[in-house]
């Protein structure tokens, strides 16, 4: 593990953090919370306060619903072409300000600047993609089998949407929901994570500049998400909940939404297997593993959580990935030398440490890392564990950190059984030169997304989502993402 230099960093212009946190964004106006309370935004690299943002109340939440309701009729009546042009302008502005946004993400989230730049590019692409799809929302026309009438299906905006996003991708998780919702003609209330709100507010300024009318997008942060969400979902004008986060919180939100029969899209936890067969290209598999495991320092729901390697290639794989992990530069996210930044909080570090110690106690061998360092900030070293037993806690929990646990397998069936032995089913990775085997294994894996000979699975043009306890619905794709924010209206017509 190499330590990248710490701040201050010379010759680098940093964003005006407090300017990014002008207030809650409701009805096109920046305002304080009604109770005047604020939330400290912490720099994970140092543990110090970067800025403060308002801590929204239930009254603020209700005000955002009012604003979204007033704006809804005009926005849904706005022509698809006009909505498309506004979304395209959001993409252009995000692209123009990519470096500033990436730096902001690195500062509040801690992720390496290279990862933050990739996130901004990915996040902006949702606006370009949905700008192109907004003008292609069409209905259906046919004749009933009996011949008695015509069947007309019209697609209409579902209504006001509550969007709840996590801290690990503060730009992309927001735009992945906002862009299709706006393309469909919906108005939205975004509640970003209180750990990383500055990016959400900076993006709100971009939406405003791009021409999004007041009330169409509202952004509020709060330290009391449960009563906030309950108040919004209880309003009969709110018809959609889209959430990205843990399965545990998702279950609670589903129960709350069920009280009011609110449509839900849920992108929840993951426990992704990364399967490497003996015939795999070793170099390609190592490259893919580093992307799948270390993107955002492992703080991703799609991160490779369990690395299953066939016995014939196991030792070579273990040696190669250990060298790559040991060589990573660890440091502050905004340092250009950093390849692995800090975790989001000290609590996250403690969870990783617990999982690693449990695995070691059950017989896993530490090939590198494995000890929480004594230093300022919320850091954990890149770690490789060999021969992790199947009953280790990390085999069943998301690690959400820079730890690569290796499991040995012998046969294809054994790998599939172990990979599917989890309540989650978001992503999975398979490496093999045998395309028939790759497709065969992919069809048997219980996951919503499969990366075959690739370490990156996410794409705005493809449907993102999982099965089992990893969620409901899909985001992105040719029509899947927008469809989540629309209702089909059937008209039986005779003429």
Short mmCIF file of C-alpha atoms in Angstrom, two decimals:
data_model
loop_
_atom_site.label_atom_id
_atom_site.label_comp_id
_atom_site.label_asym_id
_atom_site.label_seq_id
_atom_site.Cartn_x
_atom_site.Cartn_y
_atom_site.Cartn_z
CA UNK A 1 0.00 0.00 0.00
CA UNK A 2 1.41 3.37 -1.04
CA UNK A 3 0.32 6.56 0.68
CA UNK A 4 -0.49 9.43 -1.65
CA UNK A 5 0.32 12.92 -0.42
CA UNK A 6 -2.18 14.64 1.85
CA UNK A 7 -3.76 18.08 1.49
CA UNK A 8 -3.09 20.95 1.06
CA UNK A 9 -2.61 20.40 -2.65
CA UNK A 10 -0.82 23.11 -4.63
CA UNK A 11 -2.06 24.80 -7.78
CA UNK A 12 -5.56 23.35 -7.61
CA UNK A 13 -8.66 25.54 -7.57
CA UNK A 14 -11.24 24.04 -5.24
CA UNK A 15 -15.00 24.61 -5.52
CA UNK A 16 -16.75 27.12 -3.30
CA UNK A 17 -18.31 24.58 -0.95
CA UNK A 18 -20.67 26.88 0.89
CA UNK A 19 -21.89 28.32 -2.41
CA UNK A 20 -22.91 24.78 -3.36
CA UNK A 21 -24.98 24.64 -0.17
CA UNK A 22 -27.10 27.77 -0.51
CA UNK A 23 -30.12 26.10 1.04
CA UNK A 24 -32.96 23.73 0.38
CA UNK A 25 -34.06 23.99 -3.25
CA UNK A 26 -37.87 24.24 -3.26
CA UNK A 27 -39.97 25.74 -6.07
CA UNK A 28 -36.88 27.24 -7.67
CA UNK A 29 -35.93 29.12 -4.50
CA UNK A 30 -33.00 28.52 -2.15
CA UNK A 31 -34.18 28.65 1.44
CA UNK A 32 -33.12 27.59 4.95
CA UNK A 33 -34.88 24.85 6.88
CA UNK A 34 -37.95 26.09 8.71
CA UNK A 35 -36.38 25.29 12.06
CA UNK A 36 -33.02 26.82 11.09
CA UNK A 37 -31.08 23.62 11.79
CA UNK A 38 -28.10 22.58 9.68
CA UNK A 39 -26.13 19.44 8.84
CA UNK A 40 -22.34 19.24 8.91
CA UNK A 41 -20.80 17.76 5.76
CA UNK A 42 -17.64 15.87 6.74
CA UNK A 43 -14.49 15.40 4.66
CA UNK A 44 -13.76 11.64 4.92
CA UNK A 45 -10.07 12.27 4.27
CA UNK A 46 -9.62 14.36 7.41
CA UNK A 47 -12.77 14.04 9.51
CA UNK A 48 -13.20 17.84 9.42
CA UNK A 49 -16.28 19.86 8.42
CA UNK A 50 -16.37 20.95 4.77
CA UNK A 51 -19.64 22.92 4.82
CA UNK A 52 -23.14 22.94 6.28
CA UNK A 53 -26.50 22.39 4.60
CA UNK A 54 -30.07 22.86 5.87
CA UNK A 55 -31.72 20.07 7.83
CA UNK A 56 -35.23 19.90 6.34
CA UNK A 57 -38.34 19.49 8.47
CA UNK A 58 -41.62 17.77 7.72
CA UNK A 59 -43.03 21.23 6.91
CA UNK A 60 -40.27 21.68 4.32
CA UNK A 61 -41.15 18.27 2.89
CA UNK A 62 -44.79 19.25 2.52
CA UNK A 63 -43.78 22.53 0.89
CA UNK A 64 -41.81 20.56 -1.70
CA UNK A 65 -44.88 18.43 -2.49
CA UNK A 66 -46.93 21.62 -2.93
CA UNK A 67 -44.31 23.01 -5.31
CA UNK A 68 -44.13 19.79 -7.32
CA UNK A 69 -47.93 19.68 -7.51
CA UNK A 70 -48.22 23.24 -8.82
CA UNK A 71 -45.54 22.62 -11.44
CA UNK A 72 -46.87 19.24 -12.57
CA UNK A 73 -49.64 20.24 -15.03
CA UNK A 74 -47.45 22.59 -17.06
CA UNK A 75 -44.48 20.21 -17.10
CA UNK A 76 -46.53 17.20 -18.19
CA UNK A 77 -48.05 19.36 -20.94
CA UNK A 78 -44.64 20.55 -22.12
CA UNK A 79 -43.86 19.08 -25.52
CA UNK A 80 -41.51 16.09 -25.61
CA UNK A 81 -39.16 18.10 -27.82
CA UNK A 82 -38.94 20.93 -25.29
CA UNK A 83 -38.33 18.52 -22.42
CA UNK A 84 -35.70 16.81 -24.55
CA UNK A 85 -33.87 20.08 -25.20
CA UNK A 86 -33.79 20.92 -21.50
CA UNK A 87 -32.40 17.49 -20.65
CA UNK A 88 -29.79 17.85 -23.36
CA UNK A 89 -28.77 21.20 -21.91
CA UNK A 90 -28.35 19.55 -18.48
CA UNK A 91 -25.95 17.09 -20.13
CA UNK A 92 -23.99 19.87 -21.80
CA UNK A 93 -23.64 21.92 -18.62
CA UNK A 94 -22.56 18.91 -16.59
CA UNK A 95 -19.97 18.08 -19.22
CA UNK A 96 -18.67 21.67 -19.29
CA UNK A 97 -18.28 21.67 -15.50
CA UNK A 98 -17.10 18.09 -15.15
CA UNK A 99 -13.85 18.90 -13.38
CA UNK A 100 -15.51 21.12 -10.80
CA UNK A 101 -18.20 18.52 -10.12
CA UNK A 102 -15.62 15.72 -9.89
CA UNK A 103 -13.58 17.71 -7.37
CA UNK A 104 -16.70 18.36 -5.30
CA UNK A 105 -17.58 14.67 -5.30
CA UNK A 106 -14.05 13.73 -4.26
CA UNK A 107 -14.10 16.21 -1.39
CA UNK A 108 -17.40 15.18 0.18
CA UNK A 109 -17.38 11.49 -0.73
CA UNK A 110 -13.64 10.78 -0.54
CA UNK A 111 -13.46 8.79 -3.77
CA UNK A 112 -10.37 9.07 -5.93
CA UNK A 113 -10.54 11.91 -8.42
CA UNK A 114 -10.26 9.48 -11.34
CA UNK A 115 -13.37 7.66 -10.08
CA UNK A 116 -15.19 10.95 -9.54
CA UNK A 117 -14.45 12.02 -13.11
CA UNK A 118 -15.85 8.74 -14.39
CA UNK A 119 -18.94 9.22 -12.26
CA UNK A 120 -19.62 12.70 -13.65
CA UNK A 121 -19.36 11.39 -17.21
CA UNK A 122 -21.68 8.49 -16.37
CA UNK A 123 -24.12 10.77 -14.55
CA UNK A 124 -24.30 13.29 -17.39
CA UNK A 125 -24.97 10.51 -19.88
CA UNK A 126 -28.35 9.82 -18.28
CA UNK A 127 -29.47 13.28 -19.40
CA UNK A 128 -28.23 12.77 -22.96
CA UNK A 129 -29.76 9.29 -23.19
CA UNK A 130 -33.14 10.34 -21.81
CA UNK A 131 -33.14 13.50 -23.92
CA UNK A 132 -33.05 11.18 -26.92
CA UNK A 133 -35.70 8.86 -25.47
CA UNK A 134 -38.10 11.65 -24.41
CA UNK A 135 -39.23 12.19 -28.00
CA UNK A 136 -39.77 8.47 -28.58
CA UNK A 137 -42.46 7.80 -25.97
CA UNK A 138 -45.29 6.36 -28.02
CA UNK A 139 -48.58 4.62 -27.37
CA UNK A 140 -50.18 1.54 -28.89
CA UNK A 141 -53.06 1.02 -31.30
CA UNK A 142 -54.70 -2.24 -32.25
CA UNK A 143 -57.93 -4.15 -32.67
CA UNK A 144 -59.51 -6.40 -30.05
CA UNK A 145 -59.42 -10.14 -30.91
CA UNK A 146 -63.23 -10.12 -31.07
CA UNK A 147 -63.20 -7.28 -33.57
CA UNK A 148 -65.70 -5.37 -31.40
CA UNK A 149 -63.48 -2.37 -30.67
CA UNK A 150 -60.11 -0.76 -31.05
CA UNK A 151 -57.50 -0.97 -28.30
CA UNK A 152 -55.66 2.27 -27.60
CA UNK A 153 -52.91 2.45 -24.96
CA UNK A 154 -51.70 5.87 -23.92
CA UNK A 155 -48.68 6.40 -21.65
CA UNK A 156 -48.95 9.24 -19.15
CA UNK A 157 -46.67 10.61 -16.38
CA UNK A 158 -47.21 8.70 -13.16
CA UNK A 159 -47.21 11.89 -11.07
CA UNK A 160 -45.06 13.40 -8.33
CA UNK A 161 -42.04 11.23 -7.52
CA UNK A 162 -40.01 10.93 -4.32
CA UNK A 163 -36.44 10.04 -5.20
CA UNK A 164 -34.06 8.88 -2.44
CA UNK A 165 -30.39 8.45 -3.29
CA UNK A 166 -27.28 7.15 -1.45
CA UNK A 167 -23.91 8.70 -0.73
CA UNK A 168 -21.66 6.45 -2.80
CA UNK A 169 -22.51 7.95 -6.22
CA UNK A 170 -23.97 11.36 -5.35
CA UNK A 171 -24.24 12.53 -8.96
CA UNK A 172 -25.07 9.36 -10.88
CA UNK A 173 -27.70 7.99 -8.51
CA UNK A 174 -29.56 11.31 -8.74
CA UNK A 175 -29.43 11.75 -12.51
CA UNK A 176 -30.31 8.09 -13.12
CA UNK A 177 -33.68 8.85 -11.51
CA UNK A 178 -34.23 12.52 -12.35
CA UNK A 179 -33.56 12.27 -16.09
CA UNK A 180 -36.15 9.56 -16.92
CA UNK A 181 -38.68 11.08 -14.53
CA UNK A 182 -38.43 14.45 -16.30
CA UNK A 183 -38.45 12.80 -19.72
CA UNK A 184 -41.72 11.10 -18.77
CA UNK A 185 -43.24 14.43 -17.67
CA UNK A 186 -43.08 13.95 -13.90
CA UNK A 187 -42.06 16.40 -11.21
CA UNK A 188 -39.74 15.22 -8.46
CA UNK A 189 -38.56 15.63 -4.88
CA UNK A 190 -34.96 14.48 -4.41
CA UNK A 191 -33.69 13.55 -0.96
CA UNK A 192 -29.94 12.96 -1.29
CA UNK A 193 -27.86 11.34 1.43
CA UNK A 194 -26.91 13.76 4.20
CA UNK A 195 -23.28 12.57 3.95
CA UNK A 196 -22.92 13.88 0.37
CA UNK A 197 -25.47 16.65 -0.28
CA UNK A 198 -23.18 19.23 -1.90
CA UNK A 199 -23.17 17.50 -5.28
CA UNK A 200 -26.97 17.33 -5.34
CA UNK A 201 -27.25 21.06 -4.66
CA UNK A 202 -24.57 21.91 -7.22
CA UNK A 203 -26.53 19.91 -9.78
CA UNK A 204 -29.74 21.73 -8.81
CA UNK A 205 -28.08 24.96 -9.94
CA UNK A 206 -27.27 23.33 -13.27
CA UNK A 207 -30.87 22.15 -13.73
CA UNK A 208 -32.08 25.68 -13.06
CA UNK A 209 -29.63 27.15 -15.58
CA UNK A 210 -30.62 24.52 -18.15
CA UNK A 211 -34.22 25.73 -18.03
CA UNK A 212 -35.96 23.29 -15.69
CA UNK A 213 -38.97 25.29 -14.44
CA UNK A 214 -39.43 26.04 -10.72
CA UNK A 215 -41.01 23.20 -8.78
CA UNK A 216 -40.17 20.50 -11.32
CA UNK A 217 -37.09 19.46 -9.31
CA UNK A 218 -36.92 20.03 -5.56
CA UNK A 219 -33.88 19.03 -3.46
CA UNK A 220 -33.98 18.63 0.33
CA UNK A 221 -31.55 17.17 2.86
CA UNK A 222 -32.57 15.88 6.28
CA UNK A 223 -31.19 13.95 9.23
CA UNK A 224 -34.66 12.48 9.85
CA UNK A 225 -35.31 10.52 6.66
CA UNK A 226 -38.01 8.22 8.09
CA UNK A 227 -40.54 10.91 9.14
CA UNK A 228 -39.60 12.98 6.08
CA UNK A 229 -40.35 10.10 3.70
CA UNK A 230 -43.49 9.11 5.59
CA UNK A 231 -44.87 12.65 5.31
CA UNK A 232 -44.20 12.82 1.57
CA UNK A 233 -45.59 9.35 0.84
CA UNK A 234 -48.72 10.06 2.87
CA UNK A 235 -49.67 12.86 0.49
CA UNK A 236 -52.08 11.41 -2.11
CA UNK A 237 -50.53 13.58 -4.82
CA UNK A 238 -47.29 11.57 -4.59
CA UNK A 239 -47.51 8.48 -6.78
CA UNK A 240 -43.96 7.15 -7.09
CA UNK A 241 -41.05 6.20 -4.83
CA UNK A 242 -37.67 5.42 -6.36
CA UNK A 243 -35.02 4.40 -3.83
CA UNK A 244 -31.40 3.31 -4.03
CA UNK A 245 -29.83 2.05 -0.83
CA UNK A 246 -29.66 -0.87 1.56
CA UNK A 247 -32.13 -3.74 1.50
CA UNK A 248 -33.00 -3.10 5.16
CA UNK A 249 -34.04 0.50 4.54
CA UNK A 250 -35.75 -0.55 1.32
CA UNK A 251 -38.00 -2.95 3.22
CA UNK A 252 -39.05 -0.16 5.58
CA UNK A 253 -39.81 2.18 2.69
CA UNK A 254 -41.79 -0.51 0.88
CA UNK A 255 -43.91 -1.00 3.99
CA UNK A 256 -44.51 2.77 4.23
CA UNK A 257 -45.38 3.03 0.54
CA UNK A 258 -47.75 0.06 0.82
CA UNK A 259 -49.91 2.02 3.26
CA UNK A 260 -50.73 4.42 0.46
CA UNK A 261 -50.39 2.06 -2.56
CA UNK A 262 -47.52 4.07 -4.03
CA UNK A 263 -45.64 2.60 -6.99
CA UNK A 264 -42.07 1.63 -6.03
CA UNK A 265 -38.75 1.11 -7.77
CA UNK A 266 -36.06 -0.31 -5.51
CA UNK A 267 -32.35 -0.69 -6.25
CA UNK A 268 -31.10 -2.39 -3.11
CA UNK A 269 -28.09 -4.26 -1.77
CA UNK A 270 -25.77 -6.61 -3.60
CA UNK A 271 -23.37 -9.48 -2.95
CA UNK A 272 -21.83 -9.89 -6.38
CA UNK A 273 -19.89 -13.07 -7.22
CA UNK A 274 -16.86 -12.76 -9.50
CA UNK A 275 -16.22 -16.16 -11.10
CA UNK A 276 -12.92 -16.97 -12.81
CA UNK A 277 -12.60 -20.27 -14.66
CA UNK A 278 -9.29 -22.02 -15.37
CA UNK A 279 -9.49 -21.16 -19.07
CA UNK A 280 -9.87 -17.40 -18.42
CA UNK A 281 -7.38 -14.86 -19.70
CA UNK A 282 -5.58 -14.23 -16.40
CA UNK A 283 -4.47 -10.67 -17.20
CA UNK A 284 -7.95 -9.71 -18.37
CA UNK A 285 -9.50 -11.30 -15.28
CA UNK A 286 -7.17 -9.37 -12.97
CA UNK A 287 -7.90 -6.12 -14.79
CA UNK A 288 -11.62 -6.81 -14.53
CA UNK A 289 -11.38 -7.76 -10.86
CA UNK A 290 -9.62 -4.49 -10.05
CA UNK A 291 -12.43 -2.54 -11.71
CA UNK A 292 -15.24 -4.63 -10.25
CA UNK A 293 -13.71 -4.61 -6.76
CA UNK A 294 -11.99 -1.23 -6.49
CA UNK A 295 -14.26 1.14 -8.37
CA UNK A 296 -15.08 3.77 -5.75
CA UNK A 297 -12.78 1.85 -3.33
CA UNK A 298 -15.30 -0.98 -3.21
CA UNK A 299 -18.14 1.26 -2.01
CA UNK A 300 -20.56 0.18 -4.72
CA UNK A 301 -23.59 -2.11 -4.75
CA UNK A 302 -22.21 -3.78 -7.89
CA UNK A 303 -18.77 -4.36 -6.33
CA UNK A 304 -17.31 -7.85 -6.57
CA UNK A 305 -17.98 -9.10 -3.05
CA UNK A 306 -16.96 -12.76 -3.46
CA UNK A 307 -14.18 -13.79 -5.85
CA UNK A 308 -14.56 -17.46 -6.84
CA UNK A 309 -11.47 -18.76 -8.64
CA UNK A 310 -11.13 -22.28 -10.08
CA UNK A 311 -8.37 -24.29 -8.46
CA UNK A 312 -6.15 -24.52 -11.55
CA UNK A 313 -5.69 -20.75 -11.76
CA UNK A 314 -6.27 -19.90 -8.08
CA UNK A 315 -2.66 -19.45 -6.96
CA UNK A 316 -1.68 -17.37 -9.98
CA UNK A 317 -4.77 -15.19 -9.58
CA UNK A 318 -4.12 -14.69 -5.86
CA UNK A 319 -0.52 -13.67 -6.46
CA UNK A 320 -1.40 -11.27 -9.28
CA UNK A 321 -4.27 -9.50 -7.54
CA UNK A 322 -2.21 -9.14 -4.36
CA UNK A 323 0.52 -7.32 -6.29
CA UNK A 324 -2.04 -4.99 -7.86
CA UNK A 325 -3.77 -4.24 -4.56
CA UNK A 326 -0.50 -3.65 -2.68
CA UNK A 327 0.60 -1.14 -5.32
CA UNK A 328 -2.45 1.12 -5.00
CA UNK A 329 -1.88 4.66 -3.73
CA UNK A 330 -4.09 5.43 -0.72
CA UNK A 331 -4.85 9.04 0.15
CA UNK A 332 -7.21 11.99 -0.04
CA UNK A 333 -9.67 11.71 -2.90
CA UNK A 334 -8.74 15.00 -4.54
CA UNK A 335 -5.03 14.14 -4.68
CA UNK A 336 -4.37 13.21 -8.34
CA UNK A 337 -2.04 10.42 -7.14
CA UNK A 338 -4.76 8.69 -5.13
CA UNK A 339 -6.14 5.40 -6.40
CA UNK A 340 -8.01 4.39 -3.23
CA UNK A 341 -9.60 7.10 -1.11
CA UNK A 342 -11.10 6.91 2.38
CA UNK A 343 -14.35 5.24 3.34
CA UNK A 344 -17.36 7.46 3.87
CA UNK A 345 -17.43 7.31 7.71
CA UNK A 346 -15.58 5.80 10.64
CA UNK A 347 -18.57 3.48 11.10
CA UNK A 348 -17.93 2.09 7.62
CA UNK A 349 -14.29 1.41 8.55
CA UNK A 350 -15.39 -0.41 11.69
CA UNK A 351 -17.76 -2.63 9.71
CA UNK A 352 -15.01 -3.60 7.25
CA UNK A 353 -12.66 -4.31 10.14
CA UNK A 354 -15.28 -6.52 11.78
CA UNK A 355 -15.80 -8.56 8.61
CA UNK A 356 -12.06 -8.98 8.02
CA UNK A 357 -11.41 -10.04 11.62
CA UNK A 358 -14.27 -12.53 11.43
CA UNK A 359 -12.81 -14.07 8.28
CA UNK A 360 -9.32 -14.24 9.79
CA UNK A 361 -10.75 -15.85 12.89
CA UNK A 362 -12.31 -18.54 10.71
CA UNK A 363 -9.05 -19.36 8.95
CA UNK A 364 -8.70 -16.88 6.07
CA UNK A 365 -5.12 -15.92 5.19
CA UNK A 366 -4.17 -12.25 4.78
CA UNK A 367 -2.17 -11.69 1.58
CA UNK A 368 -2.06 -7.91 1.98
CA UNK A 369 -3.71 -5.26 4.15
CA UNK A 370 -6.09 -6.60 6.73
CA UNK A 371 -5.49 -4.06 9.50
CA UNK A 372 -7.22 -0.72 10.02
CA UNK A 373 -4.47 1.95 9.92
CA UNK A 374 -3.94 4.53 12.66
CA UNK A 375 -4.15 7.79 10.74
CA UNK A 376 -6.36 10.83 10.24
CA UNK A 377 -9.45 10.18 8.15
CA UNK A 378 -11.60 7.13 7.47
CA UNK A 379 -9.14 4.87 5.67
CA UNK A 380 -8.90 1.11 5.21
CA UNK A 381 -6.05 -0.45 3.21
CA UNK A 382 -6.59 -2.50 0.04
CA UNK A 383 -6.83 -6.05 1.34
CA UNK A 384 -6.72 -9.54 -0.15
CA UNK A 385 -7.84 -12.57 1.85
CA UNK A 386 -7.17 -16.11 0.62
CA UNK A 387 -9.11 -19.29 1.39
CA UNK A 388 -12.05 -17.47 2.94
CA UNK A 389 -14.50 -20.02 4.36
CA UNK A 390 -18.07 -20.08 3.10
CA UNK A 391 -19.42 -19.43 6.59
CA UNK A 392 -17.51 -16.13 7.01
CA UNK A 393 -19.75 -13.12 7.56
CA UNK A 394 -18.34 -11.36 4.48
CA UNK A 395 -19.66 -14.18 2.30
CA UNK A 396 -23.17 -13.07 3.20
CA UNK A 397 -22.84 -9.32 3.87
CA UNK A 398 -21.83 -6.48 1.58
CA UNK A 399 -18.27 -5.50 2.46
CA UNK A 400 -18.57 -2.05 0.87
CA UNK A 401 -14.85 -1.50 1.02
CA UNK A 402 -11.46 -2.37 -0.56
CA UNK A 403 -11.37 -6.03 0.49
CA UNK A 404 -11.07 -8.89 -2.03
CA UNK A 405 -11.97 -12.26 -0.47
CA UNK A 406 -10.89 -15.28 -2.53
CA UNK A 407 -12.80 -18.58 -2.58
CA UNK A 408 -11.58 -21.71 -4.37
CA UNK A 409 -13.88 -23.92 -6.47
CA UNK A 410 -13.49 -27.06 -8.58
CA UNK A 411 -16.48 -27.46 -10.91
CA UNK A 412 -18.89 -25.23 -12.81
CA UNK A 413 -21.86 -26.48 -10.81
CA UNK A 414 -20.03 -25.82 -7.55
CA UNK A 415 -19.32 -22.23 -8.60
CA UNK A 416 -22.94 -21.58 -9.54
CA UNK A 417 -24.29 -23.07 -6.31
CA UNK A 418 -21.95 -20.94 -4.22
CA UNK A 419 -22.60 -17.81 -6.28
CA UNK A 420 -26.37 -18.18 -5.87
CA UNK A 421 -26.14 -18.89 -2.15
CA UNK A 422 -27.23 -15.40 -1.11
CA UNK A 423 -30.45 -13.46 -0.68
CA UNK A 424 -29.12 -10.83 -3.08
CA UNK A 425 -29.09 -10.84 -6.86
CA UNK A 426 -27.90 -7.55 -8.31
CA UNK A 427 -24.73 -8.16 -10.37
CA UNK A 428 -22.40 -11.03 -11.19
CA UNK A 429 -19.15 -11.37 -13.15
CA UNK A 430 -17.88 -14.32 -15.20
CA UNK A 431 -14.47 -14.81 -16.85
CA UNK A 432 -13.91 -17.63 -19.34
CA UNK A 433 -12.61 -17.99 -22.90
CA UNK A 434 -15.40 -20.51 -23.60
CA UNK A 435 -18.31 -18.36 -24.78
CA UNK A 436 -20.73 -21.28 -24.55
CA UNK A 437 -19.78 -21.79 -20.91
CA UNK A 438 -20.00 -18.05 -20.28
CA UNK A 439 -23.54 -17.81 -21.62
CA UNK A 440 -24.57 -21.06 -19.91
CA UNK A 441 -23.31 -19.86 -16.54
CA UNK A 442 -24.82 -16.39 -17.05
CA UNK A 443 -28.24 -17.92 -17.64
CA UNK A 444 -28.00 -19.92 -14.39
CA UNK A 445 -26.79 -17.10 -12.16
CA UNK A 446 -29.50 -15.44 -10.07
CA UNK A 447 -28.66 -11.82 -10.82
CA UNK A 448 -30.27 -8.99 -12.73
CA UNK A 449 -27.01 -8.04 -14.49
CA UNK A 450 -24.13 -10.18 -15.70
CA UNK A 451 -20.73 -8.92 -16.86
CA UNK A 452 -19.15 -11.55 -19.11
CA UNK A 453 -15.40 -11.00 -19.45
CA UNK A 454 -15.90 -7.43 -18.25
CA UNK A 455 -15.31 -5.71 -14.93
CA UNK A 456 -17.88 -2.97 -15.51
CA UNK A 457 -21.56 -3.70 -16.02
CA UNK A 458 -23.34 -0.32 -15.69
CA UNK A 459 -24.47 1.55 -18.82
CA UNK A 460 -27.20 4.23 -19.18
CA UNK A 461 -28.43 2.42 -22.29
CA UNK A 462 -28.98 -0.87 -20.42
CA UNK A 463 -31.55 -1.79 -17.74
CA UNK A 464 -29.99 -1.61 -14.27
CA UNK A 465 -31.55 -3.60 -11.41
CA UNK A 466 -31.58 -6.84 -9.50
CA UNK A 467 -33.62 -9.86 -8.46
CA UNK A 468 -34.43 -11.46 -5.10
CA UNK A 469 -33.65 -9.03 -2.24
CA UNK A 470 -31.72 -6.69 -4.54
CA UNK A 471 -34.73 -4.77 -5.68
CA UNK A 472 -37.73 -4.14 -7.89
CA UNK A 473 -37.87 -2.51 -11.30
CA UNK A 474 -35.15 -1.23 -13.61
CA UNK A 475 -33.34 2.04 -14.27
CA UNK A 476 -31.89 2.99 -17.65
CA UNK A 477 -32.25 1.07 -20.88
CA UNK A 478 -34.13 1.77 -24.10
CA UNK A 479 -37.51 2.06 -22.41
CA UNK A 480 -37.21 0.42 -19.00
CA UNK A 481 -36.12 3.52 -17.09
CA UNK A 482 -38.80 5.85 -18.44
CA UNK A 483 -41.48 3.15 -18.13
CA UNK A 484 -41.00 3.18 -14.34
CA UNK A 485 -42.30 6.77 -14.32
CA UNK A 486 -45.34 6.24 -16.56
CA UNK A 487 -48.80 4.74 -16.32
CA UNK A 488 -50.45 2.86 -19.17
CA UNK A 489 -54.00 4.06 -19.83
CA UNK A 490 -56.19 1.70 -21.89
CA UNK A 491 -58.99 3.16 -24.01
CA UNK A 492 -61.55 0.86 -25.64
CA UNK A 493 -62.83 2.75 -28.67
CA UNK A 494 -65.51 2.12 -31.27
CA UNK A 495 -65.78 4.28 -34.37
#
